[in-house]
XYZ file of C-alpha atoms in Angstrom:
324
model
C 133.721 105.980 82.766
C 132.314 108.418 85.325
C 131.550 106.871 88.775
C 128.071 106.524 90.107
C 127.089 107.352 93.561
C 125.239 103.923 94.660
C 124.612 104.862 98.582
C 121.094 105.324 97.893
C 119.062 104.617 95.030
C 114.954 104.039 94.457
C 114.935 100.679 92.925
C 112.844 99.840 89.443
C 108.986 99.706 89.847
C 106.698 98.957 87.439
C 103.738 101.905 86.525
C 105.460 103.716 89.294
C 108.976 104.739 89.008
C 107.902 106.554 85.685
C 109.246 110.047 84.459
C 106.854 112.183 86.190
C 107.554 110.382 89.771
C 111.721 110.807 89.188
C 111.305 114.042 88.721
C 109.260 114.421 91.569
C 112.180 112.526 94.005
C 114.877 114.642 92.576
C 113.369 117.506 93.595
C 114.023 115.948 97.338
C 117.205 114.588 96.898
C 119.868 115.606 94.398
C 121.976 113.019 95.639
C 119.834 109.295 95.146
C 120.314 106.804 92.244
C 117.150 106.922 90.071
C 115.842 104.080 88.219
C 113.258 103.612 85.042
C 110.255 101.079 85.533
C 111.523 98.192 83.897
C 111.460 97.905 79.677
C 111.461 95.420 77.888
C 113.927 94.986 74.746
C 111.027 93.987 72.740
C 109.450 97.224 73.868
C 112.071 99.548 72.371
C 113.084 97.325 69.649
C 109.164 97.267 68.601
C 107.008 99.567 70.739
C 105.448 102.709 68.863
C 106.227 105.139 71.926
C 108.948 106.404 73.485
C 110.169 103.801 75.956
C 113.689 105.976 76.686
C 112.253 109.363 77.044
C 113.393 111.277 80.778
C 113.976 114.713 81.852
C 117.846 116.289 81.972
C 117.345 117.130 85.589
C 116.765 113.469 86.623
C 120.445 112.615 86.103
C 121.705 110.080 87.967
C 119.388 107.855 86.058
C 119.441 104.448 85.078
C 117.737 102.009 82.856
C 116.593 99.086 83.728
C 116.552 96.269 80.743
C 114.242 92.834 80.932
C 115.232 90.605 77.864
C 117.638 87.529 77.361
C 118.814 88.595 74.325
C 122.117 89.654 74.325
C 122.252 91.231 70.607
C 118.594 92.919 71.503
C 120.156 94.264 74.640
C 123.257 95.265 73.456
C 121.308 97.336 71.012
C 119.061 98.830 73.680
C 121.644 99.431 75.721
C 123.547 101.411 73.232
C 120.509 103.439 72.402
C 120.273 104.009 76.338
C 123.647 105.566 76.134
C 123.317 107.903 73.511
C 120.249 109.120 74.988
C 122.282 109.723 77.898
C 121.209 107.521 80.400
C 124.076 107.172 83.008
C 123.522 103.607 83.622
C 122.173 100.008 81.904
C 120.855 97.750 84.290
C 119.594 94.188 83.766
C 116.718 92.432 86.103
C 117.526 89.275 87.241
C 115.362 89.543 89.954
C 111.455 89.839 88.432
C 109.366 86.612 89.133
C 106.458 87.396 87.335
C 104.876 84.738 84.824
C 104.757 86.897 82.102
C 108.531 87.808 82.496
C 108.982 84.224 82.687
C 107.546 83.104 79.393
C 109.763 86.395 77.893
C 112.617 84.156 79.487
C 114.186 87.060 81.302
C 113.698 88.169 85.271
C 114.826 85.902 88.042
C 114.671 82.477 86.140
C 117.620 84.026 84.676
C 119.536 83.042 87.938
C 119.607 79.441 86.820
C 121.366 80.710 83.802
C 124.228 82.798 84.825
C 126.015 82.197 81.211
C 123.595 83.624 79.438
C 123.678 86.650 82.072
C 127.473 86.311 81.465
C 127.196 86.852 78.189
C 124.247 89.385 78.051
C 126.285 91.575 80.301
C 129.284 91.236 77.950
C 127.597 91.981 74.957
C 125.953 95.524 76.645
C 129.428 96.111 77.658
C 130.615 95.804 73.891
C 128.827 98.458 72.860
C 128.678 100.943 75.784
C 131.147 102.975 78.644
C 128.208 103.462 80.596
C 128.483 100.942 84.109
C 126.273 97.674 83.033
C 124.921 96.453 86.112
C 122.506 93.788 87.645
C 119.343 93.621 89.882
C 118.991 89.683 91.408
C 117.285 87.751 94.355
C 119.670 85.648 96.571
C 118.148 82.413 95.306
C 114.922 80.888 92.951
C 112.629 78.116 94.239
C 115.113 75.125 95.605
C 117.773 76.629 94.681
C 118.520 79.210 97.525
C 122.068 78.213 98.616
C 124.348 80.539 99.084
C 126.732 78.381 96.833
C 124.323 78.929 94.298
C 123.938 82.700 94.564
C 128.291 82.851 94.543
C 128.575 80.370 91.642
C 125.896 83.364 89.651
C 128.084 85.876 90.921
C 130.707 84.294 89.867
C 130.100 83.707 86.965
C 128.762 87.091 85.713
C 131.272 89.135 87.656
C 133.618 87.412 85.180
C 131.936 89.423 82.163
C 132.670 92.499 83.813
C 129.854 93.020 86.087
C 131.143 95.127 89.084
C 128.259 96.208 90.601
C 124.665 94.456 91.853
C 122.032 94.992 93.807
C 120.626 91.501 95.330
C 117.246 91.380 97.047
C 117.473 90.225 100.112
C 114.889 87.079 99.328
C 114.516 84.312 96.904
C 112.005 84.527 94.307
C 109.269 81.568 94.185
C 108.479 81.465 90.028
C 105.314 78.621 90.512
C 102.791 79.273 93.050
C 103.673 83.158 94.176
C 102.306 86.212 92.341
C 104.822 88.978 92.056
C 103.361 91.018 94.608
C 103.623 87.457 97.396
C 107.066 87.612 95.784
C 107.515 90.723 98.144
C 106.209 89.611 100.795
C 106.430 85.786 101.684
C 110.063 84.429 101.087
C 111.667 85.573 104.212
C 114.457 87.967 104.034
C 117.950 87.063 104.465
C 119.997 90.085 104.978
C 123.199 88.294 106.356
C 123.183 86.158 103.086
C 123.726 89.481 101.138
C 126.441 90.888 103.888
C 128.089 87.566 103.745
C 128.700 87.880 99.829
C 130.128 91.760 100.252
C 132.265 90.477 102.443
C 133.381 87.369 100.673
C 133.718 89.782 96.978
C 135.092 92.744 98.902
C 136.197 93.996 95.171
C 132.807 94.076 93.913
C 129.928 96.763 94.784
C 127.180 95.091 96.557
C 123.710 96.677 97.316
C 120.825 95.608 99.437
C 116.949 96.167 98.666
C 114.009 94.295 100.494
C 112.036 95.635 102.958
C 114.234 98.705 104.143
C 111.464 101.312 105.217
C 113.440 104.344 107.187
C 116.816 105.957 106.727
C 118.105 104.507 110.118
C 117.683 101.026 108.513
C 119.605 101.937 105.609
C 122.276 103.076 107.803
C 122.408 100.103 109.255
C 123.026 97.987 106.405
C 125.781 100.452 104.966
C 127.866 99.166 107.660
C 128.051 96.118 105.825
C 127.175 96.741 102.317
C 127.933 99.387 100.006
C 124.434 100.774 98.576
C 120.950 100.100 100.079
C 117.529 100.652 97.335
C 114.200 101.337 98.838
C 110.718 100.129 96.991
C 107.650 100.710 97.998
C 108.299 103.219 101.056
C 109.925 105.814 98.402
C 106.735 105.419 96.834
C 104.233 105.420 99.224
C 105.788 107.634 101.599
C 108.236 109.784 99.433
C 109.268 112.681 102.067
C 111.724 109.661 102.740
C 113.851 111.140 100.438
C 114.015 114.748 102.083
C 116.580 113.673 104.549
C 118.342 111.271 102.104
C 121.565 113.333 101.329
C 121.585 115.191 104.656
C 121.652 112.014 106.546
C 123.188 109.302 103.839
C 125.485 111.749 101.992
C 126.358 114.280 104.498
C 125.893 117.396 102.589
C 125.093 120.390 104.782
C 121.437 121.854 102.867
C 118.399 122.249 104.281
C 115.743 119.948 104.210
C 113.037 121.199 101.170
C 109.655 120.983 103.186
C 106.593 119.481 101.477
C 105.251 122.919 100.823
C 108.656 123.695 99.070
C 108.215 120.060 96.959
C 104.854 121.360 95.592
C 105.996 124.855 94.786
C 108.646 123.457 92.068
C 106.372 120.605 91.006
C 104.099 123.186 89.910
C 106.078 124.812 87.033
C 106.558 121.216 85.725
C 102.797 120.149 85.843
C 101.967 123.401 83.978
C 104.635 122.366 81.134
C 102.905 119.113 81.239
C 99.460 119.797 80.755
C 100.603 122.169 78.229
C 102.283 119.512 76.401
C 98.865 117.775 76.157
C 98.836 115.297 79.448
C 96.567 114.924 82.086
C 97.110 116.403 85.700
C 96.430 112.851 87.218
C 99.701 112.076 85.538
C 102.182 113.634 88.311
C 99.731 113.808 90.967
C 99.259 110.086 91.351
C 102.724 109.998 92.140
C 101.942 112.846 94.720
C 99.249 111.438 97.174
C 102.127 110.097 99.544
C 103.512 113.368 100.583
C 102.249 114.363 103.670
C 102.059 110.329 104.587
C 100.923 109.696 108.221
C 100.117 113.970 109.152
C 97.437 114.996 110.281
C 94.914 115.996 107.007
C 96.897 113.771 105.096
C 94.069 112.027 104.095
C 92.030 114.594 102.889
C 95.228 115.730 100.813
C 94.981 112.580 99.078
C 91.426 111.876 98.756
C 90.718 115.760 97.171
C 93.730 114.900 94.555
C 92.239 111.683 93.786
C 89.036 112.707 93.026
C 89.440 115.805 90.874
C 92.773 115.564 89.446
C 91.661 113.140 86.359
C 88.752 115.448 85.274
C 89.052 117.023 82.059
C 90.373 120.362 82.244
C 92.101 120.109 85.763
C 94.852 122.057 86.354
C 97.358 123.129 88.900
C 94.273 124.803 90.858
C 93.268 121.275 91.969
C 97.041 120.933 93.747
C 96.430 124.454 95.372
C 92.754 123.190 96.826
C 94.261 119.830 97.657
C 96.589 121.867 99.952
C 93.824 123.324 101.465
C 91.577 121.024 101.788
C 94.403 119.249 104.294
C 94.801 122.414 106.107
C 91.181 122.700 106.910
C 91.232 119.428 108.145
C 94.171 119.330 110.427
């Protein structure tokens, strides 16, 4: 089984961390640990599109699973491999309602067998690393004795590797999005456990915003995954394997990022899609310069007319200029 650089990954989000915006952060760092939106088993098992579909230059890539099944995700798992994903992963960490009533997501912390046994049967099927994506804790139960008795108990399927949010997840009376906000964050919870299961790899994610933060908690952890500031402000990820991985390149400017993201949003609208596609993903870039805002405002309100093209990217551009 190959080994997967975990120092820095973009964790799961849903509508967001889709094909077109991987592509788009691996053009900025070679180096980071991508991850699909979330699918469900149902989805593959059932859906009539292409849940599994990404592009070769992505790689590392990883899919992330939501299901309680383990034959269903044993068999989407195993489809996940031979499409040549590099790595199954399994949320345990999700608190929405509608995850809920699928009985997978973070009420699967109460039942770490089932975990346990969903991880095994993945790991039946595949050599790919099966991995898992938890909170510290669900609605009472936020001891740490309850997160190490989960960890515990899946780590004894063969689980080697997860990344715990830093906060519990409330599953009555929180929407998903309060779910990332309100339950405070407990990052010496989640140092405590690398250091108590020294032989396991341990990431962080919650609230980590700059690359100096994520140094920070590599002192004590082994990976740190960034949300919503990848996403929002993605030139994050310029500096990401200068500064995290210590390679010796030169950081890609945003002018650079555009220039290759243009061959692939030709291919795409030749293929049939829309410009709006990739350039949603694209309205962060030149987050907090000056112009920025008339970068994203031009892109927002041409790029999803019929017939727009990479013209509207070039205009965009200078749109910001004039506006600096």
């Amino acid at each position: 089984m190959k080994s997967i650089n975990r120092t820095f990954s973009i964790a799961p989000m849903l509508d967001w961390t889709d094909r077109h915006y991987r592509y788009f952060a691996r053009i900025m760092s070679k180096q980071t640990l991508l991850y699909t939106e979330m699918v469900t088993t149902g989805a593959i098992i059932f859906g009539k599109g292409d849940y599994l579909g990404f592009n070769e230059q992505e790689h590392p890539v990883a899919l992330q699973l939501g299901g309680s099944n383990p034959q269903d995700l044993a068999r989407c798992a195993k489809l996940a491999a031979q499409r040549g994903y590099d790595e199954v992963n399994l949320n345990v960490g999700c608190p929405s309602d509608r995850v809920q009533n699928g009985r997978f997501g973070a009420c699967l912390m109460a039942e770490p067998a089932l975990v346990a046994e969903c991880v095994d049967a993945m790991k039946q099927v595949v050599d790919i690393p099966i991995t898992v994506k938890s909170r510290i804790g669900i609605d009472e139960q936020d001891s740490y004795e309850f997160l190490t008795d989960f960890i515990d108990v899946v780590s004894a399927s063969g689980c080697q590797e997860f990344t715990i949010h830093a906060r519990k997840a409330w599953l009555q009376g929180l929407s998903p999005k309060q779910n990332r906000e309100i339950p405070e964050l407990n990052y010496a919870r989640v140092y405590q456990l690398k250091q108590d299961y020294s032989h396991l790899n341990i990431g962080i994610n919650g609230g980590i915003t700059t690359l100096e933060q994520a140094k920070e908690h590599l002192k004590h952890v082994d990976g740190v995954m960034v949300g919503r500031e990848a996403y929002h402000n993605p030139y994050i990820l310029a500096e990401v394997d200068q500064q995290l991985h210590g390679i010796d390149r030169e950081v890609i400017t945003r002018e650079q990022v555009i220039e290759q993201m243009l061959p692939y949003i030709e291919r795409h609208i030749a293929d049939g899609g829309r410009l709006n596609h990739i350039t949603r993903h694209m309205i962060g870039l030149f987050q907090g310069l000056p112009g920025s805002r008339s970068w994203r405002r031009y892109l927002s309100e041409n790029a999803h007319k019929t017939g727009a093209g990479v013209e509207v990217v070039h205009d965009a551009v200078s749109a910001m200029l004039e506006n600096q």
